[in-house]
Amino acid sequence: MEFNITIGLEVHVQLKTATKIFCGCKYFFGATPNTLVCPVCLGLPGALPVLNKKAVDLAIKIALSLGAQIQERSVFARKNYFYPDLPKGYQISQFEYPLAIGGELPLTDNPKKKIRIKRLHLEEDAGKLLHELPGGIKSSDSLVDFNRCGVPLVEIVTEPDISSPQEANDFLQTLHQMLIYTQTSEASLEKGSLRCDANVSISPSHSSKLGVKTEIKNLNSFKFLQKALEYEIDRQVEVIRSGGQVIQETRRFDARTGKTYPMRTKEEAHDYRYFPEPDLPPLEITNQRIKEIAMTLPELPWQKRTRFVNHYSMTYNDAVILTSFRELAIYCENVLRKAGKIEHKKIVNWLKTEFIKELRNYKDFKYAPSEANLVKLLQLIETGRISHTAAKEIFEKMWGNNTKDPEQLAKEMKLLQIKDTTTIEEWVNEVISSYPQQIEDYRKGKKKIIGFLIGKVMKLSGGQADPRLVRELLSKKLNSN
Amino acid sequence: MGFTIKDIAYIAKLARLELSEDEIEQFSSELSKVVDYFNQLALFEEEEKEIKTLPSVLERDDNISVSLSQEIVLSLFPSRIDNFLVVPKVRKEE
């Protein structure tokens, strides 16, 4: 029996603000527990929330990037539940009237496939619960750190358009890239500023009815998202093949075992008793505000890729590499623009191999050579003044705050190609007189031996002779007398 | 509006309230009265339409204000280890 896979994601994105969503407490990852709190985020009696404008602006920016419709009026609601990480006993979220609805995100591997967005809303984060004492000591109690309470989040909910774990991974990676491009979130999975829950169900391919879904909570890496889904799909297939039924439930993924385990059954479905937040009037967004934020949107990664393919005639895969982050994309484009007549393909090749290789070594863009210097280097190759191999050597030296001109470096490193025929002829003559046996063999028809002779001339020149000229002069001599 | 015994038991459970059977009985009529009282608001439905919608929520700038001192925060915790509040073990999974 073949199965169709249906996956939907709920992604929580921490917004890049200085302060929390409803109070002026700052927040940063790794702060001393319970030091970034105030009466508002602790839910002390009488404290009132005041909405952070920046959080709303960033949420609108994300919504616009996804092509979602910003709602003229959205309403905050209380989601009520008891849990020790939630001191107020409710989370301020949006329910019936979210900030934005609709929109879509194209996948990177298969840009024709677009994952539709169902909704996007603002909410506050809860605190953090630890089940072990610091230092990993087992504890019979749980420990609470309220610092994260009230940190601004947007929750992005997709339609169930994703049809494989690989696509889910692609979606999250593409979303992550967009968040970095738009500078709306730090989007760090390790630090928890990007978190993902996945809903998955399978159904026999001949059936049009969706299967029973399970929800996997808190997947905090791209790899885990994919692995958890792969495991969960296999598990569901196994359940159905052996004649059983999948139960609707929440599961968690254990990275150590690579398996998912049930957390709580949804049968006792949480009754959150949502109601409009009485402390916050509805949020009204004017068209003017949307327009102003839209003006700050950068070109998005998928837009850049399409443009690079069309404008610089590179392959889509190359465009994906060169747009992987914004700084790189801007750098590459500037090099392409400044490089004049050099073929785009040659430049792209250099960027995606040599440049990326060094960038990986240095890990920080600030060590990269200036765009102008890279262009100069490429021009030295283009005009044959340095060999490709020499260029690589020079390029390595151009990293790490070296502002030296590549031509200067080439001179210092004695890598400029010698094109002076008189000089080369002297070396050629020397080689011809040093290897009489080989010369004779050549003249008898062992033409391949010319490679050996070229090598000898190159060695004499310290690698600096232009190999094309060497070959030319050598064959001329060998064939003339 | 009539609340059944079952409704009251469910609400009590969500509110983490332990009620005796007598109390459940008692609340089923008392809570009904409370809710009925609110029903009177429905009488204002017609007038409500004339009330302009509420002004939009006020937004503040993203400026940092001082958080509570650690001393005060820790003094609020009935039980603590280091800087953490200690609570009974939360059931992670069954």
Coordinates of C-alpha atoms in Angstrom, one line a residue:
Chain A
M1 CA 0.0 0.0 0.0
E2 CA 1.3 3.4 -1.0
F3 CA 0.7 6.4 1.3
N4 CA 0.3 10.2 0.8
I5 CA 2.1 12.2 3.4
T6 CA 0.6 15.4 4.7
I7 CA 2.6 17.8 6.8
G8 CA 1.8 21.2 8.3
L9 CA 4.2 23.3 10.4
E10 CA 3.7 25.8 13.2
V11 CA 6.8 27.9 13.6
H12 CA 7.5 30.3 16.4
V13 CA 9.8 33.2 15.6
Q14 CA 11.3 35.4 18.2
L15 CA 11.2 39.0 17.1
K16 CA 14.4 41.1 17.1
T17 CA 13.4 43.7 19.6
A18 CA 15.3 45.2 22.5
T19 CA 12.4 44.6 24.9
K20 CA 9.6 42.3 25.6
I21 CA 6.2 42.5 23.9
F22 CA 4.2 44.0 26.7
C23 CA 6.8 45.5 29.1
G24 CA 10.2 47.2 28.9
C25 CA 12.2 44.3 30.3
K26 CA 15.1 43.5 28.0
Y27 CA 15.8 39.9 27.1
F28 CA 18.8 38.0 25.9
F29 CA 19.6 34.3 25.8
G30 CA 21.8 33.1 28.6
A31 CA 21.0 35.8 31.2
T32 CA 21.1 34.9 34.9
P33 CA 17.7 33.2 35.6
N34 CA 14.9 35.4 36.9
T35 CA 16.7 38.7 36.4
L36 CA 14.9 40.0 33.4
V37 CA 11.4 40.2 34.8
C38 CA 8.9 42.8 36.1
P39 CA 5.4 42.9 37.5
V40 CA 3.9 42.8 33.9
C41 CA 5.7 39.7 32.6
L42 CA 5.4 38.0 36.0
G43 CA 1.7 38.7 35.9
L44 CA 1.6 40.4 39.3
P45 CA -1.8 41.8 40.3
G46 CA -2.6 45.2 38.8
A47 CA 0.2 45.2 36.2
L48 CA -1.0 46.2 32.7
P49 CA 0.5 45.2 29.4
V50 CA 1.5 47.9 26.9
L51 CA 2.2 46.7 23.3
N52 CA 5.7 47.1 21.8
K53 CA 5.5 49.0 18.5
K54 CA 8.7 47.5 17.2
A55 CA 7.3 43.9 17.7
V56 CA 4.2 44.9 15.6
D57 CA 6.4 46.4 12.9
L58 CA 8.6 43.3 12.7
A59 CA 5.6 41.0 12.6
I60 CA 4.1 43.1 9.7
K61 CA 7.5 42.9 7.9
I62 CA 7.5 39.1 8.2
A63 CA 3.9 38.9 7.1
L64 CA 4.6 41.1 4.0
S65 CA 7.6 39.0 3.1
L66 CA 5.3 36.0 3.0
G67 CA 2.7 37.9 1.0
A68 CA 0.1 37.6 3.7
Q69 CA -2.8 40.0 4.1
I70 CA -2.3 42.2 7.1
Q71 CA -5.6 42.6 8.9
E72 CA -6.9 46.1 9.4
R73 CA -8.0 45.0 12.9
S74 CA -6.7 42.1 15.0
V75 CA -7.5 41.2 18.5
F76 CA -5.4 39.9 21.4
A77 CA -6.9 37.0 23.3
R78 CA -6.1 35.2 26.5
K79 CA -5.2 31.5 26.1
N80 CA -5.8 30.0 29.5
Y81 CA -3.9 27.1 30.9
F82 CA -2.0 26.1 34.0
Y83 CA 1.6 25.4 33.7
P84 CA 4.5 26.6 36.0
D85 CA 6.2 28.4 33.1
L86 CA 3.2 30.7 32.8
P87 CA 2.9 32.9 35.9
K88 CA -0.2 34.7 34.7
G89 CA -2.2 31.5 34.1
Y90 CA -2.8 32.7 30.6
Q91 CA -0.8 33.6 27.5
I92 CA -1.6 36.7 25.6
S93 CA -2.0 35.6 22.0
Q94 CA -4.3 36.2 19.1
F95 CA -7.0 33.7 18.2
E96 CA -10.1 34.6 16.3
Y97 CA -8.6 37.7 14.6
P98 CA -4.9 37.2 13.9
L99 CA -2.5 39.9 12.6
A100 CA -2.3 38.4 9.1
I101 CA -3.8 35.6 7.0
G102 CA -2.8 33.9 3.8
G103 CA 0.5 34.2 2.0
E104 CA 3.0 31.6 0.8
L105 CA 6.6 30.7 0.8
P106 CA 8.3 29.1 -2.2
L107 CA 10.6 26.2 -1.4
T108 CA 14.3 26.5 -2.4
D109 CA 14.9 23.1 -3.9
N110 CA 11.7 23.2 -5.9
P111 CA 10.8 26.9 -6.3
K112 CA 7.7 26.0 -8.3
K113 CA 6.2 24.5 -5.1
K114 CA 4.8 27.2 -2.8
I115 CA 3.7 26.3 0.7
R116 CA 0.6 28.3 1.6
I117 CA 0.5 30.2 4.9
K118 CA -2.7 29.9 6.9
R119 CA -2.2 32.6 9.5
L120 CA 0.4 34.6 11.3
H121 CA -0.2 36.1 14.8
L122 CA 1.6 37.9 17.6
E123 CA 2.0 36.4 21.0
E124 CA 4.1 36.3 24.1
D125 CA 6.5 33.5 25.0
A126 CA 6.3 31.5 28.2
G127 CA 9.1 31.0 30.7
K128 CA 11.5 28.1 30.7
L129 CA 11.2 24.9 32.7
L130 CA 14.3 22.8 33.6
H131 CA 13.9 19.3 34.7
E132 CA 17.5 18.9 35.9
L133 CA 19.5 21.0 38.2
P134 CA 22.3 23.1 36.7
G135 CA 25.1 20.8 35.9
G136 CA 22.8 18.0 34.7
I137 CA 22.0 16.7 38.2
K138 CA 18.7 14.8 38.3
S139 CA 16.1 16.5 40.4
S140 CA 12.8 15.4 41.8
D141 CA 11.5 19.0 41.2
S142 CA 11.3 21.2 38.2
L143 CA 13.0 24.6 38.1
V144 CA 11.5 27.7 36.5
D145 CA 13.2 30.7 34.9
F146 CA 10.7 33.4 34.0
N147 CA 13.2 35.5 31.9
R148 CA 11.6 34.4 28.6
C149 CA 8.1 35.3 29.8
G150 CA 6.7 38.0 27.5
V151 CA 9.3 37.7 24.8
P152 CA 7.7 38.7 21.5
L153 CA 6.9 35.9 19.1
V154 CA 5.1 35.5 15.8
E155 CA 3.5 32.1 15.2
I156 CA 3.4 31.2 11.6
V157 CA 1.0 28.3 10.7
T158 CA 1.2 26.7 7.3
E159 CA -1.5 24.9 5.4
P160 CA -0.9 21.1 5.2
D161 CA 0.9 21.5 1.8
I162 CA 4.2 19.8 2.7
S163 CA 4.5 16.3 1.4
S164 CA 7.8 15.0 2.7
P165 CA 10.2 15.5 5.6
Q166 CA 12.7 16.9 3.1
E167 CA 10.2 19.5 2.0
A168 CA 9.6 20.4 5.7
N169 CA 13.3 20.9 6.1
D170 CA 13.4 23.1 3.0
F171 CA 10.5 25.2 4.2
L172 CA 12.1 25.9 7.5
Q173 CA 15.5 26.6 5.9
T174 CA 13.9 29.0 3.5
L175 CA 11.9 30.7 6.2
H176 CA 15.1 31.0 8.3
Q177 CA 16.9 32.6 5.4
M178 CA 14.1 35.1 4.9
L179 CA 14.1 36.1 8.6
I180 CA 17.8 36.7 8.4
Y181 CA 17.5 38.7 5.2
T182 CA 14.8 40.9 6.6
Q183 CA 16.6 41.2 10.0
T184 CA 13.3 40.5 11.8
S185 CA 14.7 37.7 14.0
E186 CA 17.9 36.2 15.1
A187 CA 16.3 33.0 14.0
S188 CA 18.7 30.8 15.9
L189 CA 17.4 27.3 16.4
E190 CA 20.0 26.6 19.1
K191 CA 19.1 29.6 21.1
G192 CA 15.4 28.9 20.7
S193 CA 14.6 32.0 18.7
L194 CA 13.2 29.8 16.0
R195 CA 11.1 26.8 17.0
C196 CA 9.0 24.4 15.1
D197 CA 6.1 22.0 15.7
A198 CA 5.1 19.6 13.0
N199 CA 1.7 18.0 12.3
V200 CA 1.9 14.9 10.2
S201 CA -0.6 12.3 8.9
I202 CA -0.5 9.7 6.2
S203 CA -3.4 8.3 4.1
P204 CA -3.5 5.6 1.5
S205 CA -2.8 7.2 -1.9
H206 CA -6.1 6.1 -3.4
S207 CA -8.0 7.8 -0.6
S208 CA -8.9 11.5 -0.6
K209 CA -9.5 11.6 3.1
L210 CA -6.7 12.8 5.4
G211 CA -5.4 10.4 8.0
V212 CA -5.3 11.0 11.7
K213 CA -2.5 13.4 12.5
T214 CA 0.0 13.5 15.3
E215 CA 1.9 16.6 16.4
I216 CA 5.6 16.5 17.2
K217 CA 6.6 19.3 19.5
N218 CA 9.6 21.5 19.8
L219 CA 11.9 20.5 17.0
N220 CA 15.0 22.6 17.4
S221 CA 17.1 21.8 14.4
F222 CA 16.6 21.4 10.7
K223 CA 18.0 17.9 11.0
F224 CA 15.8 16.9 13.9
L225 CA 12.7 18.2 12.1
Q226 CA 13.5 15.9 9.1
K227 CA 14.6 12.9 11.2
A228 CA 11.5 13.2 13.5
L229 CA 9.2 13.3 10.6
E230 CA 10.9 10.4 8.9
Y231 CA 10.6 8.3 12.0
E232 CA 7.0 9.4 12.6
I233 CA 5.9 8.5 9.1
D234 CA 7.5 5.1 9.3
R235 CA 5.8 4.5 12.6
Q236 CA 2.4 5.5 11.3
V237 CA 2.9 3.3 8.2
E238 CA 3.7 0.4 10.5
V239 CA 0.7 1.0 12.7
I240 CA -1.7 1.0 9.7
R241 CA 0.0 -1.9 7.9
S242 CA -0.4 -4.0 11.1
G243 CA -4.1 -3.2 11.1
G244 CA -4.1 -0.6 13.8
Q245 CA -5.2 3.0 13.9
V246 CA -3.1 6.1 14.4
I247 CA -4.2 8.0 17.6
Q248 CA -4.3 11.8 17.5
E249 CA -1.7 12.8 20.0
T250 CA 1.2 15.1 20.8
R251 CA 4.6 13.5 20.6
R252 CA 8.1 14.5 21.4
F253 CA 11.3 13.6 19.5
D254 CA 14.3 12.2 21.4
A255 CA 17.4 13.1 19.4
R256 CA 19.4 10.4 21.2
T257 CA 17.2 7.5 20.1
G258 CA 15.9 9.2 16.9
K259 CA 12.4 8.2 17.9
T260 CA 9.2 10.0 18.8
Y261 CA 7.3 9.3 22.0
P262 CA 3.8 10.2 23.1
M263 CA 3.4 13.2 25.4
R264 CA -0.3 13.5 26.1
T265 CA -3.3 12.4 24.2
K266 CA -5.4 15.1 22.6
E267 CA -8.5 13.3 23.8
E268 CA -8.5 15.5 26.8
A269 CA -8.1 18.3 24.3
H270 CA -6.9 21.4 25.9
D271 CA -9.8 23.7 26.5
Y272 CA -8.0 27.1 26.4
R273 CA -11.1 29.2 27.0
Y274 CA -9.9 31.9 24.7
F275 CA -11.5 35.3 25.3
P276 CA -10.5 38.8 24.1
E277 CA -7.8 40.3 26.3
P278 CA -9.6 43.0 28.3
D279 CA -6.4 44.9 29.0
L280 CA -5.6 45.5 25.3
P281 CA -7.9 47.2 22.8
P282 CA -7.9 45.7 19.3
L283 CA -4.8 46.4 17.2
E284 CA -5.6 48.6 14.2
I285 CA -3.1 48.8 11.4
T286 CA -3.3 51.6 8.9
N287 CA -2.5 51.3 5.2
Q288 CA 0.0 54.0 5.6
R289 CA 1.9 52.0 8.2
I290 CA 1.9 48.9 6.0
K291 CA 3.2 51.0 3.1
E292 CA 6.0 52.4 5.2
I293 CA 7.1 49.0 6.3
A294 CA 6.8 47.6 2.8
M295 CA 9.4 50.2 1.8
T296 CA 11.9 48.8 4.2
L297 CA 11.7 45.2 2.8
P298 CA 14.9 44.1 1.1
E299 CA 14.9 41.9 -2.0
L300 CA 13.9 38.5 -0.7
P301 CA 16.2 35.4 -1.2
W302 CA 13.8 33.8 -3.7
Q303 CA 13.5 37.0 -5.7
K304 CA 17.2 37.4 -5.8
R305 CA 17.7 33.9 -7.1
T306 CA 15.3 34.4 -9.9
R307 CA 16.9 37.7 -10.8
F308 CA 20.4 36.3 -10.7
V309 CA 19.4 33.5 -13.0
N310 CA 17.8 35.8 -15.5
H311 CA 20.3 38.7 -15.2
Y312 CA 23.6 37.0 -14.9
S313 CA 22.7 33.8 -16.8
M314 CA 23.8 31.5 -13.9
T315 CA 22.2 28.2 -13.1
Y316 CA 19.5 28.1 -10.4
N317 CA 21.8 26.0 -8.2
D318 CA 24.6 28.6 -8.4
A319 CA 22.1 31.3 -7.6
V320 CA 21.0 29.3 -4.5
I321 CA 24.6 29.2 -3.3
L322 CA 25.4 32.8 -4.0
T323 CA 22.3 34.1 -2.3
S324 CA 22.6 31.9 0.8
F325 CA 22.9 35.1 2.8
R326 CA 22.4 38.7 2.0
E327 CA 25.9 40.0 2.5
L328 CA 27.2 37.3 0.2
A329 CA 24.6 38.0 -2.4
I330 CA 25.3 41.7 -2.4
Y331 CA 29.1 41.1 -2.6
C332 CA 28.7 38.7 -5.5
E333 CA 26.5 41.0 -7.4
N334 CA 28.9 43.9 -7.0
V335 CA 31.7 41.8 -8.3
L336 CA 29.6 40.7 -11.3
R337 CA 28.7 44.3 -12.0
K338 CA 32.2 45.7 -11.7
A339 CA 34.0 42.9 -13.7
G340 CA 33.3 44.4 -17.0
K341 CA 33.8 42.1 -19.9
I342 CA 34.8 39.0 -18.0
E343 CA 32.4 36.2 -18.7
H344 CA 29.8 35.8 -15.9
K345 CA 30.3 32.1 -15.8
K346 CA 34.0 32.5 -14.9
I347 CA 33.2 34.9 -12.1
V348 CA 30.4 32.7 -10.7
N349 CA 32.8 29.8 -10.7
W350 CA 35.3 31.7 -8.8
L351 CA 32.8 33.0 -6.3
K352 CA 31.1 29.6 -5.6
T353 CA 34.4 27.7 -5.3
E354 CA 37.4 29.8 -4.3
F355 CA 35.5 32.5 -2.5
I356 CA 33.2 30.2 -0.6
K357 CA 36.2 28.0 0.4
E358 CA 38.0 30.9 1.9
L359 CA 34.9 32.3 3.5
R360 CA 34.4 28.9 5.2
N361 CA 38.0 29.2 6.6
Y362 CA 37.6 32.7 7.9
K363 CA 34.0 32.3 8.9
D364 CA 33.5 36.1 8.8
F365 CA 32.8 38.4 6.0
K366 CA 34.9 41.1 7.4
Y367 CA 38.0 39.2 6.4
A368 CA 37.0 39.1 2.7
P369 CA 39.0 41.1 0.1
S370 CA 37.3 44.1 -1.3
E371 CA 35.1 43.6 -4.3
A372 CA 37.4 45.9 -6.3
N373 CA 40.4 43.8 -5.5
L374 CA 38.7 40.5 -6.4
V375 CA 37.7 42.1 -9.7
K376 CA 41.4 43.1 -10.3
L377 CA 42.5 39.6 -9.6
L378 CA 40.0 38.2 -12.0
Q379 CA 41.2 40.6 -14.6
L380 CA 44.8 39.5 -14.1
I381 CA 43.7 35.9 -14.9
E382 CA 41.6 37.2 -17.9
T383 CA 44.5 39.0 -19.5
G384 CA 46.8 36.0 -18.9
R385 CA 49.1 37.9 -16.6
I386 CA 48.8 35.3 -13.9
S387 CA 47.8 31.6 -14.2
H388 CA 44.7 30.2 -12.6
T389 CA 46.9 28.3 -10.1
A390 CA 48.8 31.4 -9.2
A391 CA 45.6 33.3 -8.8
K392 CA 44.4 30.9 -6.2
E393 CA 47.7 31.4 -4.2
I394 CA 47.3 35.2 -4.5
F395 CA 43.7 35.0 -3.5
E396 CA 44.5 33.2 -0.3
K397 CA 46.8 36.0 0.7
M398 CA 44.1 38.6 -0.1
W399 CA 42.0 37.5 2.9
G400 CA 42.3 38.6 6.5
N401 CA 42.2 42.4 6.2
N402 CA 44.9 42.4 3.5
T403 CA 44.2 45.5 1.5
K404 CA 47.1 44.9 -0.9
D405 CA 46.4 45.1 -4.6
P406 CA 46.5 41.7 -6.2
E407 CA 49.0 42.8 -8.9
Q408 CA 51.3 44.0 -6.1
L409 CA 50.9 40.6 -4.4
A410 CA 51.6 38.8 -7.7
K411 CA 54.8 40.8 -8.1
E412 CA 55.9 40.1 -4.6
M413 CA 55.1 36.5 -4.9
K414 CA 56.8 36.3 -8.3
L415 CA 53.7 35.0 -9.9
L416 CA 53.2 37.4 -12.7
Q417 CA 53.6 35.4 -15.9
I418 CA 56.6 36.1 -18.1
K419 CA 55.5 36.8 -21.6
D420 CA 58.8 38.2 -22.9
T421 CA 59.7 35.9 -25.8
T422 CA 63.5 36.6 -25.6
T423 CA 63.6 35.5 -22.0
I424 CA 61.5 32.4 -22.7
E425 CA 63.6 31.5 -25.7
E426 CA 66.7 31.5 -23.5
W427 CA 65.2 28.9 -21.2
V428 CA 63.9 26.9 -24.2
N429 CA 67.4 26.8 -25.7
E430 CA 68.9 25.7 -22.4
V431 CA 66.4 22.8 -22.1
I432 CA 67.1 21.8 -25.7
S433 CA 70.8 21.6 -25.1
S434 CA 70.4 19.8 -21.7
Y435 CA 68.2 17.0 -23.0
P436 CA 69.6 15.7 -26.3
Q437 CA 68.1 12.2 -25.9
Q438 CA 64.6 13.5 -25.4
I439 CA 64.9 15.9 -28.3
E440 CA 65.9 13.0 -30.6
D441 CA 63.0 10.9 -29.4
Y442 CA 60.7 13.8 -30.1
R443 CA 62.0 14.2 -33.6
K444 CA 61.6 10.4 -34.2
G445 CA 57.9 10.8 -33.5
K446 CA 57.5 10.6 -29.7
K447 CA 55.5 13.8 -29.8
K448 CA 54.2 13.3 -26.3
I449 CA 57.6 14.1 -24.8
I450 CA 56.9 17.8 -25.3
G451 CA 55.0 17.8 -22.1
F452 CA 58.2 16.8 -20.2
L453 CA 60.1 19.6 -22.0
I454 CA 57.5 22.2 -21.2
G455 CA 57.8 21.2 -17.6
K456 CA 61.5 21.7 -17.6
V457 CA 61.2 25.2 -19.1
M458 CA 58.5 26.1 -16.6
K459 CA 60.8 24.9 -13.8
L460 CA 63.6 27.0 -15.1
S461 CA 61.3 30.0 -15.1
G462 CA 60.3 29.4 -11.5
G463 CA 56.8 28.7 -12.8
Q464 CA 56.4 32.2 -14.1
A465 CA 56.6 31.6 -17.9
D466 CA 53.4 31.8 -19.8
P467 CA 52.8 28.1 -20.5
R468 CA 51.1 28.8 -23.8
L469 CA 54.1 30.8 -25.0
V470 CA 56.5 28.1 -23.8
R471 CA 54.7 25.4 -25.8
E472 CA 54.6 27.6 -28.9
L473 CA 58.2 28.5 -28.8
L474 CA 59.3 25.0 -28.0
S475 CA 57.4 23.3 -30.8
K476 CA 58.6 26.0 -33.2
K477 CA 62.2 25.2 -32.3
L478 CA 61.8 21.4 -32.3
N479 CA 60.1 21.4 -35.7
S480 CA 62.4 23.8 -37.5
N481 CA 65.8 22.2 -37.3
Chain B
M1 CA -28.8 29.5 31.8
G2 CA -28.6 26.1 33.5
F3 CA -25.3 24.5 34.4
T4 CA -25.3 20.8 34.8
I5 CA -23.3 19.0 37.4
K6 CA -21.1 17.8 34.6
D7 CA -20.4 21.4 33.4
I8 CA -19.4 22.4 36.9
A9 CA -17.1 19.4 37.4
Y10 CA -15.4 20.2 34.1
I11 CA -14.9 23.9 34.8
A12 CA -13.6 23.0 38.2
K13 CA -11.1 20.7 36.7
L14 CA -9.9 23.3 34.2
A15 CA -9.5 25.7 37.1
R16 CA -7.7 23.1 39.2
L17 CA -10.3 23.4 41.9
E18 CA -11.2 20.4 44.1
L19 CA -14.9 20.6 44.8
S20 CA -17.0 18.2 46.9
E21 CA -20.2 16.8 45.4
D22 CA -22.2 19.2 47.6
E23 CA -20.2 22.1 46.4
I24 CA -20.7 21.1 42.8
E25 CA -24.4 21.0 43.4
Q26 CA -24.3 24.4 45.1
F27 CA -22.2 26.0 42.3
S28 CA -24.4 24.6 39.5
S29 CA -27.2 26.9 40.7
E30 CA -25.0 29.8 41.9
L31 CA -23.0 30.0 38.7
S32 CA -26.1 29.9 36.6
K33 CA -27.4 33.0 38.5
V34 CA -24.1 34.8 37.9
V35 CA -24.2 34.1 34.2
D36 CA -27.8 35.0 34.0
Y37 CA -26.9 38.4 35.6
F38 CA -24.5 39.0 32.7
N39 CA -27.2 38.1 30.3
Q40 CA -28.7 41.4 31.1
L41 CA -25.9 43.0 29.1
A42 CA -27.6 41.5 26.1
L43 CA -30.3 44.1 26.6
F44 CA -27.9 46.7 25.6
E45 CA -27.2 45.1 22.3
E46 CA -29.1 47.7 20.3
E47 CA -27.4 50.7 21.9
E48 CA -24.0 49.0 21.5
K49 CA -24.2 49.4 17.7
E50 CA -24.0 53.1 18.2
I51 CA -21.0 53.0 20.3
K52 CA -18.0 53.7 18.1
T53 CA -15.4 50.9 18.1
L54 CA -12.8 51.2 20.8
P55 CA -9.7 53.2 19.9
S56 CA -6.8 51.2 18.7
V57 CA -4.4 49.8 21.3
L58 CA -1.7 52.2 22.3
E59 CA 1.8 51.2 21.4
R60 CA 5.0 52.0 23.2
D61 CA 8.5 52.5 21.8
D62 CA 11.0 49.6 22.2
N63 CA 12.9 51.2 25.0
I64 CA 14.4 49.3 27.9
S65 CA 13.1 49.9 31.4
V66 CA 14.6 48.6 34.6
S67 CA 13.5 45.1 35.6
L68 CA 12.9 44.1 39.2
S69 CA 15.9 43.6 41.4
Q70 CA 17.0 40.0 41.8
E71 CA 16.4 40.3 45.5
I72 CA 12.8 41.1 45.1
V73 CA 12.2 38.4 42.5
L74 CA 13.8 35.7 44.6
S75 CA 11.8 36.9 47.7
L76 CA 8.6 36.1 45.8
F77 CA 9.6 32.5 45.4
P78 CA 8.2 30.2 48.1
S79 CA 11.0 27.7 47.3
R80 CA 14.2 28.1 45.3
I81 CA 17.4 26.6 44.2
D82 CA 20.1 29.1 43.0
N83 CA 18.1 31.7 41.0
F84 CA 15.4 29.3 40.1
L85 CA 11.9 28.9 41.4
V86 CA 11.3 25.3 42.4
V87 CA 8.0 23.6 41.6
P88 CA 6.9 20.0 42.0
K89 CA 8.1 17.9 39.0
V90 CA 6.0 18.6 35.9
R91 CA 4.9 15.4 34.2
K92 CA 6.9 15.5 31.0
E93 CA 5.2 12.6 29.4
E94 CA 3.1 9.6 30.4

